[in-house]
PDB file of C-alpha atoms in Angstrom:
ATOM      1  CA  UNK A  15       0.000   0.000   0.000  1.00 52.00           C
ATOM      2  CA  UNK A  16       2.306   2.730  -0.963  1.00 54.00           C
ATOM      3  CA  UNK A  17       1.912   5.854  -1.499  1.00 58.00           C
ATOM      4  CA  UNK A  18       3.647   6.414  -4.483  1.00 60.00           C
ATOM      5  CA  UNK A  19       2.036   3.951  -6.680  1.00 61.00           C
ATOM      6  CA  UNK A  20       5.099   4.255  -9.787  1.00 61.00           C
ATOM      7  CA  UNK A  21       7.225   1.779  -7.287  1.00 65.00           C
ATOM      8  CA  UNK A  22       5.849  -1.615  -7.138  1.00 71.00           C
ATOM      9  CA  UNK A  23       8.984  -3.062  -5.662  1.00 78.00           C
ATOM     10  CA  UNK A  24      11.581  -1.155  -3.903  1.00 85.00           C
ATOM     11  CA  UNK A  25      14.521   0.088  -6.004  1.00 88.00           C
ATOM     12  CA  UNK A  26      17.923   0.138  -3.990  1.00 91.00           C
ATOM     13  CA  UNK A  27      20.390   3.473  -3.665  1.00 93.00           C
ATOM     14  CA  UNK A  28      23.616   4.061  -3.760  1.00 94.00           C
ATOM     15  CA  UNK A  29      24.562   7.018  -1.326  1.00 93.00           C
ATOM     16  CA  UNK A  30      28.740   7.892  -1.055  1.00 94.00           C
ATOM     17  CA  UNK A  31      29.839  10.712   0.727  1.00 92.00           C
ATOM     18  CA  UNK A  32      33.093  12.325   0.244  1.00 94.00           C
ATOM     19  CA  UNK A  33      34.948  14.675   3.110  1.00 94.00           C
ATOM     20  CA  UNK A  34      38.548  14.446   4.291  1.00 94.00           C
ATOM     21  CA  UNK A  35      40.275  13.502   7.890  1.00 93.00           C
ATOM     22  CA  UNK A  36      43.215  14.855   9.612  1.00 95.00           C
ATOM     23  CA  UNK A  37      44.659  13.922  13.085  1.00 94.00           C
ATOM     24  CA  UNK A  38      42.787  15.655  16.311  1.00 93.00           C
ATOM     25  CA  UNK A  39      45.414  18.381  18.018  1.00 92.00           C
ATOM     26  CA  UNK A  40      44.126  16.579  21.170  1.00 91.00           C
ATOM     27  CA  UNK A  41      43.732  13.129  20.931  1.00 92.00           C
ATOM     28  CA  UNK A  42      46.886  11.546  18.933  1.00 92.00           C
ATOM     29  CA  UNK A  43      44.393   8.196  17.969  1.00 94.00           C
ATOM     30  CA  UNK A  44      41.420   9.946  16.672  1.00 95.00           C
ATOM     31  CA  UNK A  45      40.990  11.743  13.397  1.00 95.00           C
ATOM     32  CA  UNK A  46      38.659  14.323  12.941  1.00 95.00           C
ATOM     33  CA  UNK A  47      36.122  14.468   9.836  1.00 94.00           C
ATOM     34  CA  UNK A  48      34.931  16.731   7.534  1.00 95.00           C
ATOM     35  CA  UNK A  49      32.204  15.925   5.128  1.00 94.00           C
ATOM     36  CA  UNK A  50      32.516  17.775   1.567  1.00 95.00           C
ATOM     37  CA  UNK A  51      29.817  16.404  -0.594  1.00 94.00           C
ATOM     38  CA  UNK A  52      28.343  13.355  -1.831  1.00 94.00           C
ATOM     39  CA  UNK A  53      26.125  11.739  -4.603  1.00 95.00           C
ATOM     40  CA  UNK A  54      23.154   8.869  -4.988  1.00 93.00           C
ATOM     41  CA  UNK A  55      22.494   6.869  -8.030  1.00 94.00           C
ATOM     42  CA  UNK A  56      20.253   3.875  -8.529  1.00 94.00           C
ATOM     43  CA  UNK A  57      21.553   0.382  -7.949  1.00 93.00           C
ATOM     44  CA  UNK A  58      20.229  -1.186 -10.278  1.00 93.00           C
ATOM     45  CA  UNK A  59      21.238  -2.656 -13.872  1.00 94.00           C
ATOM     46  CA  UNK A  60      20.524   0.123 -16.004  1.00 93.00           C
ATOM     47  CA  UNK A  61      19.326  -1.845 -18.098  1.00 93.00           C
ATOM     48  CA  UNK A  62      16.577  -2.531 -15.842  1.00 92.00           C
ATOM     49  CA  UNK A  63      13.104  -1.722 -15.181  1.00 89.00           C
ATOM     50  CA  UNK A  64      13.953  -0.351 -11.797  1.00 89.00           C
ATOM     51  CA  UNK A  65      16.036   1.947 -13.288  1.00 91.00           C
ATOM     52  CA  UNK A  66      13.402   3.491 -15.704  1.00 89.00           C
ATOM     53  CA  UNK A  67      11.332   3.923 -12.884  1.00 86.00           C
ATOM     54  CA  UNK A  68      14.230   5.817 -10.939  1.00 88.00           C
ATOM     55  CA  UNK A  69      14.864   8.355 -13.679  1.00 88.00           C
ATOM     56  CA  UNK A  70      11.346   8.749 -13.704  1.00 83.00           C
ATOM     57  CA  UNK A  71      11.262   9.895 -10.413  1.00 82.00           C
ATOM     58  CA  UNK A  72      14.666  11.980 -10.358  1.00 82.00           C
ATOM     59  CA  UNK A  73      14.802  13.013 -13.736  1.00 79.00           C
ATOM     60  CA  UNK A  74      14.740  16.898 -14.458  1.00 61.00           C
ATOM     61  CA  UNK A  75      11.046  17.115 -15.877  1.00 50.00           C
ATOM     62  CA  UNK A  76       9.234  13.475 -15.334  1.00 47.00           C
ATOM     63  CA  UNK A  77       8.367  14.613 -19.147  1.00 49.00           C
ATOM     64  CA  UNK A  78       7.997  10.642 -20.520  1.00 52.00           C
ATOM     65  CA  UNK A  79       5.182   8.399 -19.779  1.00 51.00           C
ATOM     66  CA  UNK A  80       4.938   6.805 -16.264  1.00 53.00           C
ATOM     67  CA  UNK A  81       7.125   3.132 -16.124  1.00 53.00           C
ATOM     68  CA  UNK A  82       4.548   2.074 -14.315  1.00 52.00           C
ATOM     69  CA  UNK A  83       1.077   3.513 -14.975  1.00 49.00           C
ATOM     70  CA  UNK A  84       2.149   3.775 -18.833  1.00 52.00           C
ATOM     71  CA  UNK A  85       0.415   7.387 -19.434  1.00 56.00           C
ATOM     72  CA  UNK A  86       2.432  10.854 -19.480  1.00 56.00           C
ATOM     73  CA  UNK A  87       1.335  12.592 -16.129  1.00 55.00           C
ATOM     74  CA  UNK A  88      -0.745  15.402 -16.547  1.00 53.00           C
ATOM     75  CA  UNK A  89       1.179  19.216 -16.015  1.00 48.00           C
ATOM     76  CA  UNK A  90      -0.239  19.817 -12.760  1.00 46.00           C
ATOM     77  CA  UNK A  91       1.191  15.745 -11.460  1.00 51.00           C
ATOM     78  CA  UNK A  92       4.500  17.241 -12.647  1.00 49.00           C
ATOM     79  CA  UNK A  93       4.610  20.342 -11.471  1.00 44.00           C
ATOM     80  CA  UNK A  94       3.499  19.162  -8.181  1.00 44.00           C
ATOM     81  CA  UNK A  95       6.553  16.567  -8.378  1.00 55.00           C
ATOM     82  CA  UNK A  96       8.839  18.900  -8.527  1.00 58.00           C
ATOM     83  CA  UNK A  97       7.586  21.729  -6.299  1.00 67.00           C
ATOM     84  CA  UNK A  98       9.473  21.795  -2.523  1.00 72.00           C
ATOM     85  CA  UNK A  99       7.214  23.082   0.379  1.00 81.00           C
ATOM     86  CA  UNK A 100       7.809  26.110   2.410  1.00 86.00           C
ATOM     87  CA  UNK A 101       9.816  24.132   4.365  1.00 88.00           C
ATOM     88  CA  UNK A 102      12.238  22.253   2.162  1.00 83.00           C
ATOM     89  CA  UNK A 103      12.635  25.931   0.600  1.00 83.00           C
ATOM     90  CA  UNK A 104      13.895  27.352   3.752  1.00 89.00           C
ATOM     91  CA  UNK A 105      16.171  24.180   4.504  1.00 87.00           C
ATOM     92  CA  UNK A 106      17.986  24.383   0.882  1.00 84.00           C
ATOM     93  CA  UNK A 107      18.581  27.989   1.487  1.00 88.00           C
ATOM     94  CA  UNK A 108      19.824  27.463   4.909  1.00 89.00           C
ATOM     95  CA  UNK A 109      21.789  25.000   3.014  1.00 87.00           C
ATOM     96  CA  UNK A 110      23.254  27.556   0.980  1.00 89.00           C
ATOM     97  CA  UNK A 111      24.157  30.352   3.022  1.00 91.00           C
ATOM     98  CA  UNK A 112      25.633  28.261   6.054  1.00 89.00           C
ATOM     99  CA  UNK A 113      27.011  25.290   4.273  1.00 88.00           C
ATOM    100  CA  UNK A 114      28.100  27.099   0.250  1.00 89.00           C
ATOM    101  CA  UNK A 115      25.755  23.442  -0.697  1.00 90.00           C
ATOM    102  CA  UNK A 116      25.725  23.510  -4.518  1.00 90.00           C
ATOM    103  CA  UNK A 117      24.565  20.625  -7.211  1.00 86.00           C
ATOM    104  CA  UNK A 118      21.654  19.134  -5.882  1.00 74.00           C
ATOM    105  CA  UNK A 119      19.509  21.506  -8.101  1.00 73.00           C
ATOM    106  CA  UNK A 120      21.256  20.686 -11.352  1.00 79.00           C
ATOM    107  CA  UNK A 121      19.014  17.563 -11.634  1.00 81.00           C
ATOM    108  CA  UNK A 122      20.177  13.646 -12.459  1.00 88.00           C
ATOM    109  CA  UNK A 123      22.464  12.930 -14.963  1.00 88.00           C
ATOM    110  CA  UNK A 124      19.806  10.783 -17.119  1.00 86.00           C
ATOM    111  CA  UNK A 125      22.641   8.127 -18.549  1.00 88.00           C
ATOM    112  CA  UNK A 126      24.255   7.610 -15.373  1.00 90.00           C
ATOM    113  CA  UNK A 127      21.107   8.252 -12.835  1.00 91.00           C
ATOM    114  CA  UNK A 128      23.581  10.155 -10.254  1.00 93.00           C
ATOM    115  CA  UNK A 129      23.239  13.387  -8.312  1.00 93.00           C
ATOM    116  CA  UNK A 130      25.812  14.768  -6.936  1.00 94.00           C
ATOM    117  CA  UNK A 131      26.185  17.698  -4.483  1.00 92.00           C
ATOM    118  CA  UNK A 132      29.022  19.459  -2.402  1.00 94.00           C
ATOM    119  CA  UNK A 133      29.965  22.021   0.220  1.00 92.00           C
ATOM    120  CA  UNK A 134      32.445  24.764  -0.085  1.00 93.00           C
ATOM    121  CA  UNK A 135      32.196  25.652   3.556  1.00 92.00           C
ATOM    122  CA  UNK A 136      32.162  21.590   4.786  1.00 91.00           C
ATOM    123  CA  UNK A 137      30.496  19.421   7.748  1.00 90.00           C
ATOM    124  CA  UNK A 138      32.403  18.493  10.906  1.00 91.00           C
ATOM    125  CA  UNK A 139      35.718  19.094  12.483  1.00 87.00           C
ATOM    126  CA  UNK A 140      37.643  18.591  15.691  1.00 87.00           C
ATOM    127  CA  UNK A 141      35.350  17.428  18.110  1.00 84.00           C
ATOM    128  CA  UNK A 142      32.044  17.842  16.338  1.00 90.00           C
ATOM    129  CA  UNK A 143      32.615  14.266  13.528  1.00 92.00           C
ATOM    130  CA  UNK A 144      35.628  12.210  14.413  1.00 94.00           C
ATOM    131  CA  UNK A 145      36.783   8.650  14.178  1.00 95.00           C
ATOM    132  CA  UNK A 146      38.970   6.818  17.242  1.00 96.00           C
ATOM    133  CA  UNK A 147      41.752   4.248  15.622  1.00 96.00           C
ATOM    134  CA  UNK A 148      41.233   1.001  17.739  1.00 97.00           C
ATOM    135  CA  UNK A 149      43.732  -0.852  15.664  1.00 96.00           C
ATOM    136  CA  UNK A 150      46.408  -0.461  13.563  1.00 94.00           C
ATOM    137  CA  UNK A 151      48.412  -2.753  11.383  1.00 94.00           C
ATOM    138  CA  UNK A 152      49.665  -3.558   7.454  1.00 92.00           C
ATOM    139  CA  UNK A 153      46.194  -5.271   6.341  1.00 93.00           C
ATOM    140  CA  UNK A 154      43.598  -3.900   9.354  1.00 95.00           C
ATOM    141  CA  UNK A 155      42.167  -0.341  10.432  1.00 94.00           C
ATOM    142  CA  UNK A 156      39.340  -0.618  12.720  1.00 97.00           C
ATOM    143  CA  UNK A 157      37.673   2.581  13.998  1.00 96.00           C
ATOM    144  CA  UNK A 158      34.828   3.365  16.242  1.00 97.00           C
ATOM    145  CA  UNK A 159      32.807   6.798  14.776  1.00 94.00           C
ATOM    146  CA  UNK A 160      31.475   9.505  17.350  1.00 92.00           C
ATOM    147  CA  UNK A 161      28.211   7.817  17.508  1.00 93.00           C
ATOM    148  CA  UNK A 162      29.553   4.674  18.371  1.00 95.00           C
ATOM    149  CA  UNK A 163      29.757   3.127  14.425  1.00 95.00           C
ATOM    150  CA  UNK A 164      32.765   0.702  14.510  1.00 96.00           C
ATOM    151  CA  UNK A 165      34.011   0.060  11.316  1.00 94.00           C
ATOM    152  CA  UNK A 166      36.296  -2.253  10.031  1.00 95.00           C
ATOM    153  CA  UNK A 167      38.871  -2.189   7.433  1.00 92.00           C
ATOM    154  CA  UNK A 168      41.203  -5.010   5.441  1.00 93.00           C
ATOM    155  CA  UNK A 169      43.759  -4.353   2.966  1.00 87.00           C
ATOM    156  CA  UNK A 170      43.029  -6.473  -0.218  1.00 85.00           C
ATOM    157  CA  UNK A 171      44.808  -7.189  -3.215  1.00 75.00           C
ATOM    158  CA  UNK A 172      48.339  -6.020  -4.277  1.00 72.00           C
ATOM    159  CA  UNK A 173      49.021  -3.892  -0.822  1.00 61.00           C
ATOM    160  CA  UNK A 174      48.265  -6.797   0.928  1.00 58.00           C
ATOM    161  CA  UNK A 175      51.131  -8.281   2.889  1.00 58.00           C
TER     162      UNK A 175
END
C-alpha cells in the first residue's frame, strides 16, 4: 500500500559521501572528519526496469510516460513533483548560506542516474565528527565513529602483505 504507486517493488540506492580527515590536536588516535559532498544513483542494472522507474522519479522534468502507470502525467502531477514546500525551501537555502551546498539543483544525470552535491564551507571538524583508531596494522584499520559506528577495514589485493 504505498503511497507512491510508480514503485511496485523497492529500487535500492547508492549514497557515497566524500569529506577528508586529519589527526585531532588533542587526541593523537582519533581523526577528525569533515564531510565535503556526496552523490546517490540507482543500484540497479541500467538496463533494468527499476532503473526506468528511478529516472522517472529523479529526472529533471518526469516529461515521458509513467514506467509504471504507462500514461504521461498530466502538467499539474509534474509540477506538483517537482515543487518543494515552504519548508524544504527554507532548509535548501539554509543550506546555501551556512554550508556554500551547490549541485543538488542541477538535476540527475539521465545516462548515469547520479546526483551529486558538495559544500564549499564543509560538515564536521575537531570534536564535532571524528573517528577513534582502535587498531592499527599492514592489512587492518578498525575505527569506532562519534556515535559509536565501529568500522572495520582489510587491505586487499596487491598492498596486501
Amino acid at each position: 500500500d504505498s503511497p507512491n504507486k510508480l514503485v511496485m517493488s523497492p529500487i535500492r540506492g547508492i549514497l557515497t559521501t566524500e569529506g577528508f580527515a586529519l589527526p585531532d590536536p588533542n587526541k593523537p588516535d582519533r581523526l577528525s572528519v569533515w564531510f565535503s559532498g556526496g552523490k546517490i544513483e540507482c543500484g540497479e542494472p541500467k538496463d533494468s526496469h527499476e532503473f526506468e522507474v528511478w529516472k522517472y522519479i529523479f529526472g529533471s522534468c518526469n516529461a515521458g510516460a509513467s514506467p509504471s502507470i504507462g500514461r504521461r502525467p498530466s502538467q499539474s502531477e509534474r509540477l506538483l513533483s517537482k515543487r518543494r514546500t515552504f519548508r524544504e525551501g527554507a532548509f535548501v537555502l539554509a543550506a546555501k548560506l551556512m554550508l556554500g551546498a551547490s549541485g543538488f539543483n542541477d538535476g540527475m544525470d539521465e545516462n548515469t542516474g547520479e546526483m551529486k552535491y558538495s559544500f564549499s564551507r564543509p560538515i564536521g571538524g575537531h570534536g564535532k565528527t571524528y573517528v577513534d583508531i582502535l587498531h592499527l596494522d599492514d592489512n587492518v584499520r578498525v575505527m569506532r565513529g562519534h556515535a559509536g559506528t565501529i568500522y572495520a577495514f582489510s587491505r586487499i589485493g596487491e598492498g596486501a602483505t
